[in-house]
GROMACS .gro file of C-alpha atoms in nm:
model
  246
    1MET     CA    1  -1.607  -2.545   5.515
    2ALA     CA    2  -1.327  -2.445   5.357
    3GLN     CA    3  -1.133  -2.172   5.605
    4ARG     CA    4  -1.044  -1.840   5.428
    5THR     CA    5  -0.589  -1.747   5.486
    6GLU     CA    6  -0.515  -1.390   5.488
    7ALA     CA    7  -0.172  -1.466   5.209
    8LEU     CA    8   0.068  -1.188   5.348
    9PHE     CA    9   0.305  -1.326   5.050
   10ARG     CA   10   0.030  -1.236   4.732
   11ASP     CA   11   0.105  -0.721   4.855
   12ASP     CA   12   0.477  -0.855   5.008
   13ALA     CA   13   0.691  -1.173   4.906
   14TYR     CA   14   0.979  -0.991   5.117
   15LEU     CA   15   0.797  -1.026   5.476
   16SER     CA   16   1.024  -1.376   5.593
   17THR     CA   17   0.904  -1.329   5.995
   18ALA     CA   18   0.473  -1.292   6.043
   19GLU     CA   19   0.296  -1.357   6.300
   20ALA     CA   20  -0.053  -1.547   6.329
   21GLN     CA   21  -0.308  -1.694   6.447
   22VAL     CA   22  -0.392  -2.109   6.494
   23VAL     CA   23  -0.777  -2.145   6.332
   24ALA     CA   24  -0.819  -2.471   6.250
   25ILE     CA   25  -0.627  -2.795   6.248
   26ASN     CA   26  -0.702  -3.058   5.997
   27ASP     CA   27  -0.734  -3.408   6.034
   28ARG     CA   28  -0.414  -3.507   5.903
   29GLY     CA   29  -0.242  -3.256   6.153
   30GLY     CA   30  -0.218  -2.991   5.839
   31ILE     CA   31  -0.147  -2.605   6.032
   32LEU     CA   32  -0.413  -2.349   5.898
   33LEU     CA   33  -0.380  -1.998   6.025
   34ASP     CA   34  -0.531  -1.672   5.953
   35ARG     CA   35  -0.325  -1.557   5.810
   36THR     CA   36   0.062  -1.660   5.701
   37ILE     CA   37   0.322  -1.611   5.488
   38PHE     CA   38   0.423  -1.943   5.334
   39TYR     CA   39   0.299  -1.943   4.946
   40ALA     CA   40   0.116  -2.228   4.929
   41THR     CA   41   0.226  -2.530   4.635
   42SER     CA   42   0.051  -2.381   4.248
   43GLY     CA   43   0.079  -2.208   3.904
   44GLY     CA   44   0.426  -2.425   3.905
   45GLN     CA   45   0.613  -2.264   4.192
   46PRO     CA   46   0.614  -2.523   4.508
   47GLY     CA   47   0.513  -2.381   4.822
   48ASP     CA   48   0.753  -2.275   5.103
   49THR     CA   49   0.937  -2.448   5.388
   50GLY     CA   50   1.057  -2.321   5.735
   51MET     CA   51   0.956  -2.310   6.069
   52LEU     CA   52   0.684  -2.161   6.356
   53GLU     CA   53   0.782  -2.091   6.632
   54ARG     CA   54   0.565  -2.110   6.985
   55ALA     CA   55   0.553  -1.858   7.290
   56ASP     CA   56   0.770  -2.112   7.474
   57GLY     CA   57   1.049  -2.106   7.239
   58SER     CA   58   0.960  -2.451   7.074
   59ARG     CA   59   0.966  -2.465   6.750
   60ILE     CA   60   0.748  -2.726   6.530
   61ALA     CA   61   0.914  -2.722   6.150
   62ILE     CA   62   0.713  -2.736   5.809
   63ALA     CA   63   0.804  -2.953   5.524
   64ALA     CA   64   0.579  -2.886   5.313
   65THR     CA   65   0.275  -2.595   5.199
   66MET     CA   66  -0.012  -2.611   4.984
   67THR     CA   67  -0.368  -2.487   4.919
   68GLY     CA   68  -0.733  -2.721   5.101
   69GLU     CA   69  -1.053  -2.703   4.952
   70THR     CA   70  -0.957  -2.365   4.814
   71LYS     CA   71  -0.720  -2.115   4.711
   72ASP     CA   72  -0.707  -1.975   4.938
   73GLU     CA   73  -0.690  -2.270   5.247
   74ILE     CA   74  -0.317  -2.270   5.279
   75ILE     CA   75  -0.246  -2.549   5.486
   76HIS     CA   76   0.076  -2.594   5.669
   77VAL     CA   77   0.190  -2.994   5.695
   78PRO     CA   78   0.446  -3.023   6.007
   79ALA     CA   79   0.778  -3.243   5.981
   80PRO     CA   80   0.704  -3.563   6.089
   81GLU     CA   81   0.654  -3.641   6.451
   82GLN     CA   82   0.575  -3.243   6.528
   83ALA     CA   83   0.458  -3.126   6.802
   84LEU     CA   84   0.099  -2.958   6.703
   85PRO     CA   85   0.030  -2.621   6.797
   86ALA     CA   86  -0.387  -2.552   6.992
   87VAL     CA   87  -0.670  -2.379   6.826
   88GLY     CA   88  -0.583  -2.042   6.901
   89GLU     CA   89  -0.239  -2.099   7.020
   90LYS     CA   90  -0.026  -1.749   6.878
   91LEU     CA   91   0.282  -1.837   6.657
   92LYS     CA   92   0.531  -1.698   6.526
   93LEU     CA   93   0.599  -1.814   6.140
   94ASP     CA   94   0.976  -1.799   5.987
   95ILE     CA   95   1.001  -1.904   5.605
   96ASP     CA   96   1.268  -2.076   5.489
   97TRP     CA   97   1.434  -1.746   5.370
   98ARG     CA   98   1.729  -1.861   5.118
   99ARG     CA   99   1.538  -2.125   4.892
  100ARG     CA  100   1.211  -1.856   4.901
  101HIS     CA  101   1.467  -1.560   4.758
  102LEU     CA  102   1.566  -1.910   4.445
  103LEU     CA  103   1.241  -1.913   4.396
  104MET     CA  104   1.123  -1.616   4.305
  105ARG     CA  105   1.438  -1.545   4.121
  106MET     CA  106   1.340  -1.832   3.902
  107HIS     CA  107   0.969  -1.690   3.925
  108SER     CA  108   1.073  -1.443   3.797
  109ALA     CA  109   1.315  -1.548   3.535
  110CYS     CA  110   1.071  -1.770   3.355
  111HIS     CA  111   0.815  -1.545   3.265
  112LEU     CA  112   1.151  -1.404   3.071
  113LEU     CA  113   1.170  -1.732   2.859
  114THR     CA  114   0.773  -1.676   2.805
  115VAL     CA  115   0.864  -1.295   2.655
  116VAL     CA  116   1.190  -1.451   2.499
  117CYS     CA  117   0.972  -1.721   2.337
  118PRO     CA  118   0.630  -1.596   2.301
  119PHE     CA  119   0.419  -1.833   2.248
  120PRO     CA  120   0.183  -2.058   2.421
  121ILE     CA  121   0.268  -2.269   2.716
  122THR     CA  122   0.161  -2.677   2.810
  123GLY     CA  123   0.342  -2.671   3.143
  124ALA     CA  124   0.562  -2.562   3.385
  125ALA     CA  125   0.804  -2.566   3.704
  126VAL     CA  126   1.033  -2.329   3.911
  127ALA     CA  127   1.292  -2.507   4.131
  128GLU     CA  128   1.620  -2.337   4.313
  129ASP     CA  129   1.818  -2.431   4.100
  130ASP     CA  130   1.697  -2.577   3.767
  131SER     CA  131   1.316  -2.470   3.646
  132ARG     CA  132   1.146  -2.521   3.351
  133VAL     CA  133   0.890  -2.399   3.019
  134ASP     CA  134   0.733  -2.621   2.814
  135PHE     CA  135   0.612  -2.451   2.487
  136ASP     CA  136   0.366  -2.488   2.208
  137ILE     CA  137   0.636  -2.445   1.933
  138PRO     CA  138   0.581  -2.715   1.622
  139ASP     CA  139   0.986  -2.634   1.495
  140ALA     CA  140   1.218  -2.465   1.763
  141GLY     CA  141   1.478  -2.292   1.529
  142PHE     CA  142   1.597  -2.111   1.882
  143SER     CA  143   1.967  -2.230   2.033
  144LYS     CA  144   2.044  -2.213   2.386
  145GLU     CA  145   2.334  -1.952   2.343
  146ASP     CA  146   2.048  -1.679   2.146
  147VAL     CA  147   1.810  -1.728   2.421
  148THR     CA  148   2.036  -1.736   2.695
  149ALA     CA  149   2.137  -1.373   2.576
  150ARG     CA  150   1.819  -1.242   2.482
  151LEU     CA  151   1.733  -1.309   2.917
  152MET     CA  152   2.030  -1.148   2.991
  153GLU     CA  153   1.949  -0.872   2.765
  154LEU     CA  154   1.638  -0.832   3.008
  155VAL     CA  155   1.807  -0.915   3.366
  156ARG     CA  156   2.085  -0.639   3.299
  157ALA     CA  157   1.764  -0.414   3.192
  158ASN     CA  158   1.636  -0.443   3.509
  159HIS     CA  159   1.352  -0.373   3.474
  160PRO     CA  160   1.052  -0.270   3.727
  161VAL     CA  161   0.778  -0.582   3.835
  162PHE     CA  162   0.516  -0.534   3.999
  163THR     CA  163   0.137  -0.652   4.032
  164ARG     CA  164  -0.239  -0.453   3.939
  165LEU     CA  165  -0.539  -0.626   3.921
  166ILE     CA  166  -0.790  -0.678   3.679
  167THR     CA  167  -1.194  -0.778   3.683
  168ASP     CA  168  -1.275  -1.117   3.510
  169GLU     CA  169  -1.448  -0.876   3.232
  170GLU     CA  170  -1.104  -0.666   3.139
  171LEU     CA  171  -0.904  -1.079   3.061
  172SER     CA  172  -1.237  -1.165   2.853
  173ALA     CA  173  -1.139  -0.801   2.669
  174ASN     CA  174  -0.775  -0.932   2.661
  175PRO     CA  175  -0.709  -1.301   2.581
  176GLY     CA  176  -0.404  -1.245   2.517
  177LEU     CA  177  -0.282  -1.192   2.857
  178VAL     CA  178  -0.342  -1.562   2.951
  179LYS     CA  179   0.003  -1.745   2.790
  180SER     CA  180  -0.116  -2.115   2.964
  181LYS     CA  181  -0.313  -2.365   2.688
  182ASN     CA  182  -0.412  -2.538   2.920
  183VAL     CA  183  -0.549  -2.328   3.257
  184PRO     CA  184  -0.691  -1.996   3.144
  185PRO     CA  185  -0.706  -1.859   3.561
  186VAL     CA  186  -1.122  -1.746   3.538
  187GLY     CA  187  -1.337  -1.793   3.738
  188THR     CA  188  -1.241  -1.603   4.065
  189GLY     CA  189  -1.359  -1.211   4.002
  190ARG     CA  190  -1.024  -1.094   4.058
  191ILE     CA  191  -0.787  -1.170   3.828
  192ARG     CA  192  -0.344  -1.057   3.944
  193LEU     CA  193  -0.090  -1.001   3.699
  194VAL     CA  194   0.202  -0.986   3.746
  195CYS     CA  195   0.403  -0.700   3.463
  196ILE     CA  196   0.770  -0.650   3.390
  197GLY     CA  197   0.864  -0.257   3.260
  198GLU     CA  198   0.785   0.087   3.313
  199ASN     CA  199   0.388   0.011   3.254
  200ALA     CA  200   0.361  -0.328   3.193
  201SER     CA  201   0.567  -0.270   2.856
  202ILE     CA  202   0.761  -0.553   2.829
  203ASP     CA  203   0.509  -0.853   2.970
  204SER     CA  204   0.171  -0.901   3.229
  205GLN     CA  205   0.023  -1.214   3.234
  206PRO     CA  206  -0.119  -1.320   3.515
  207CYS     CA  207   0.009  -1.565   3.770
  208GLY     CA  208  -0.011  -1.663   4.138
  209GLY     CA  209   0.311  -1.693   4.222
  210THR     CA  210   0.638  -1.472   4.409
  211HIS     CA  211   0.803  -1.297   4.223
  212VAL     CA  212   1.117  -0.996   4.259
  213LYS     CA  213   1.116  -0.663   4.198
  214SER     CA  214   1.320  -0.603   3.959
  215THR     CA  215   1.495  -0.854   3.633
  216GLY     CA  216   1.813  -0.709   3.780
  217GLU     CA  217   1.782  -0.928   4.093
  218ILE     CA  218   1.741  -1.254   3.917
  219GLY     CA  219   2.094  -1.191   3.816
  220GLU     CA  220   2.273  -1.442   3.585
  221ILE     CA  221   2.063  -1.721   3.404
  222HIS     CA  222   2.138  -1.898   3.159
  223ILE     CA  223   1.935  -2.233   2.891
  224GLY     CA  224   2.034  -2.529   2.992
  225LYS     CA  225   1.869  -2.779   2.727
  226ILE     CA  226   1.613  -2.735   2.473
  227GLU     CA  227   1.432  -2.997   2.490
  228LYS     CA  228   1.154  -3.210   2.244
  229LYS     CA  229   0.877  -3.336   2.435
  230GLY     CA  230   0.691  -3.473   2.158
  231ARG     CA  231   0.576  -3.288   1.800
  232GLU     CA  232   0.511  -2.978   1.848
  233ASN     CA  233   0.659  -2.963   2.218
  234ARG     CA  234   0.892  -2.807   2.344
  235ARG     CA  235   1.122  -2.797   2.689
  236PHE     CA  236   1.312  -2.507   2.806
  237ARG     CA  237   1.522  -2.594   3.149
  238ILE     CA  238   1.671  -2.284   3.309
  239ARG     CA  239   1.919  -2.261   3.509
  240PHE     CA  240   2.187  -1.991   3.789
  241GLY     CA  241   2.446  -1.891   3.629
  242PRO     CA  242   2.654  -1.808   3.339
  243MET     CA  243   2.599  -2.089   3.060
  244PRO     CA  244   2.966  -2.337   3.077
  245THR     CA  245   3.169  -2.301   2.838
  246ASN     CA  246   3.218  -2.672   2.754
   0.00000   0.00000   0.00000
């Protein structure tokens, strides 16, 4: 039977430390806790890394975080040759905040890109320094410069970013909220929407990832490359910093 982990990051993506109790160690040495701030790999966003600190001060390095049998079962994967805690043991959780914040900024930037390019999403991958979103676009008709300028308008406007929950029925009544061409998120009973702008005036789409509180926090970004990936597929690569001049 799958364990259920309270995902603290869903309500507060800015928690960098917390305390939790070990509820199980799986057959591959994965650590399951009653609650966690570690995001598990999902939706193109990689899982968190960090440390679990024991009562004696010793630390267990976490190399990856992933889901188990269900999205609610979160497995903390220790780095090689780490001592494992005992079931029932209390631990202090400490994520690699610098890495997480980069991923939050990047994931939020990907949402802005879907506003600038309002086409069905065929794939996406978030990373600390170079992320991508693939769109079903027969003829791109976009330039790196134009897309970058429109992205930076949204960043500089410092729109609020927030989440709200809707039901499966509400999502069915508003199919335009689903931007992914491949995996419509249905069947859970509650759908988490990530909204941008006052009253979600800029964007609203289902997403379980972690994001910044306002678009201004993303900082300067640019489109590094637009690649053709098939007859009707275009890959946009987002990078931090100003667009190179050469």
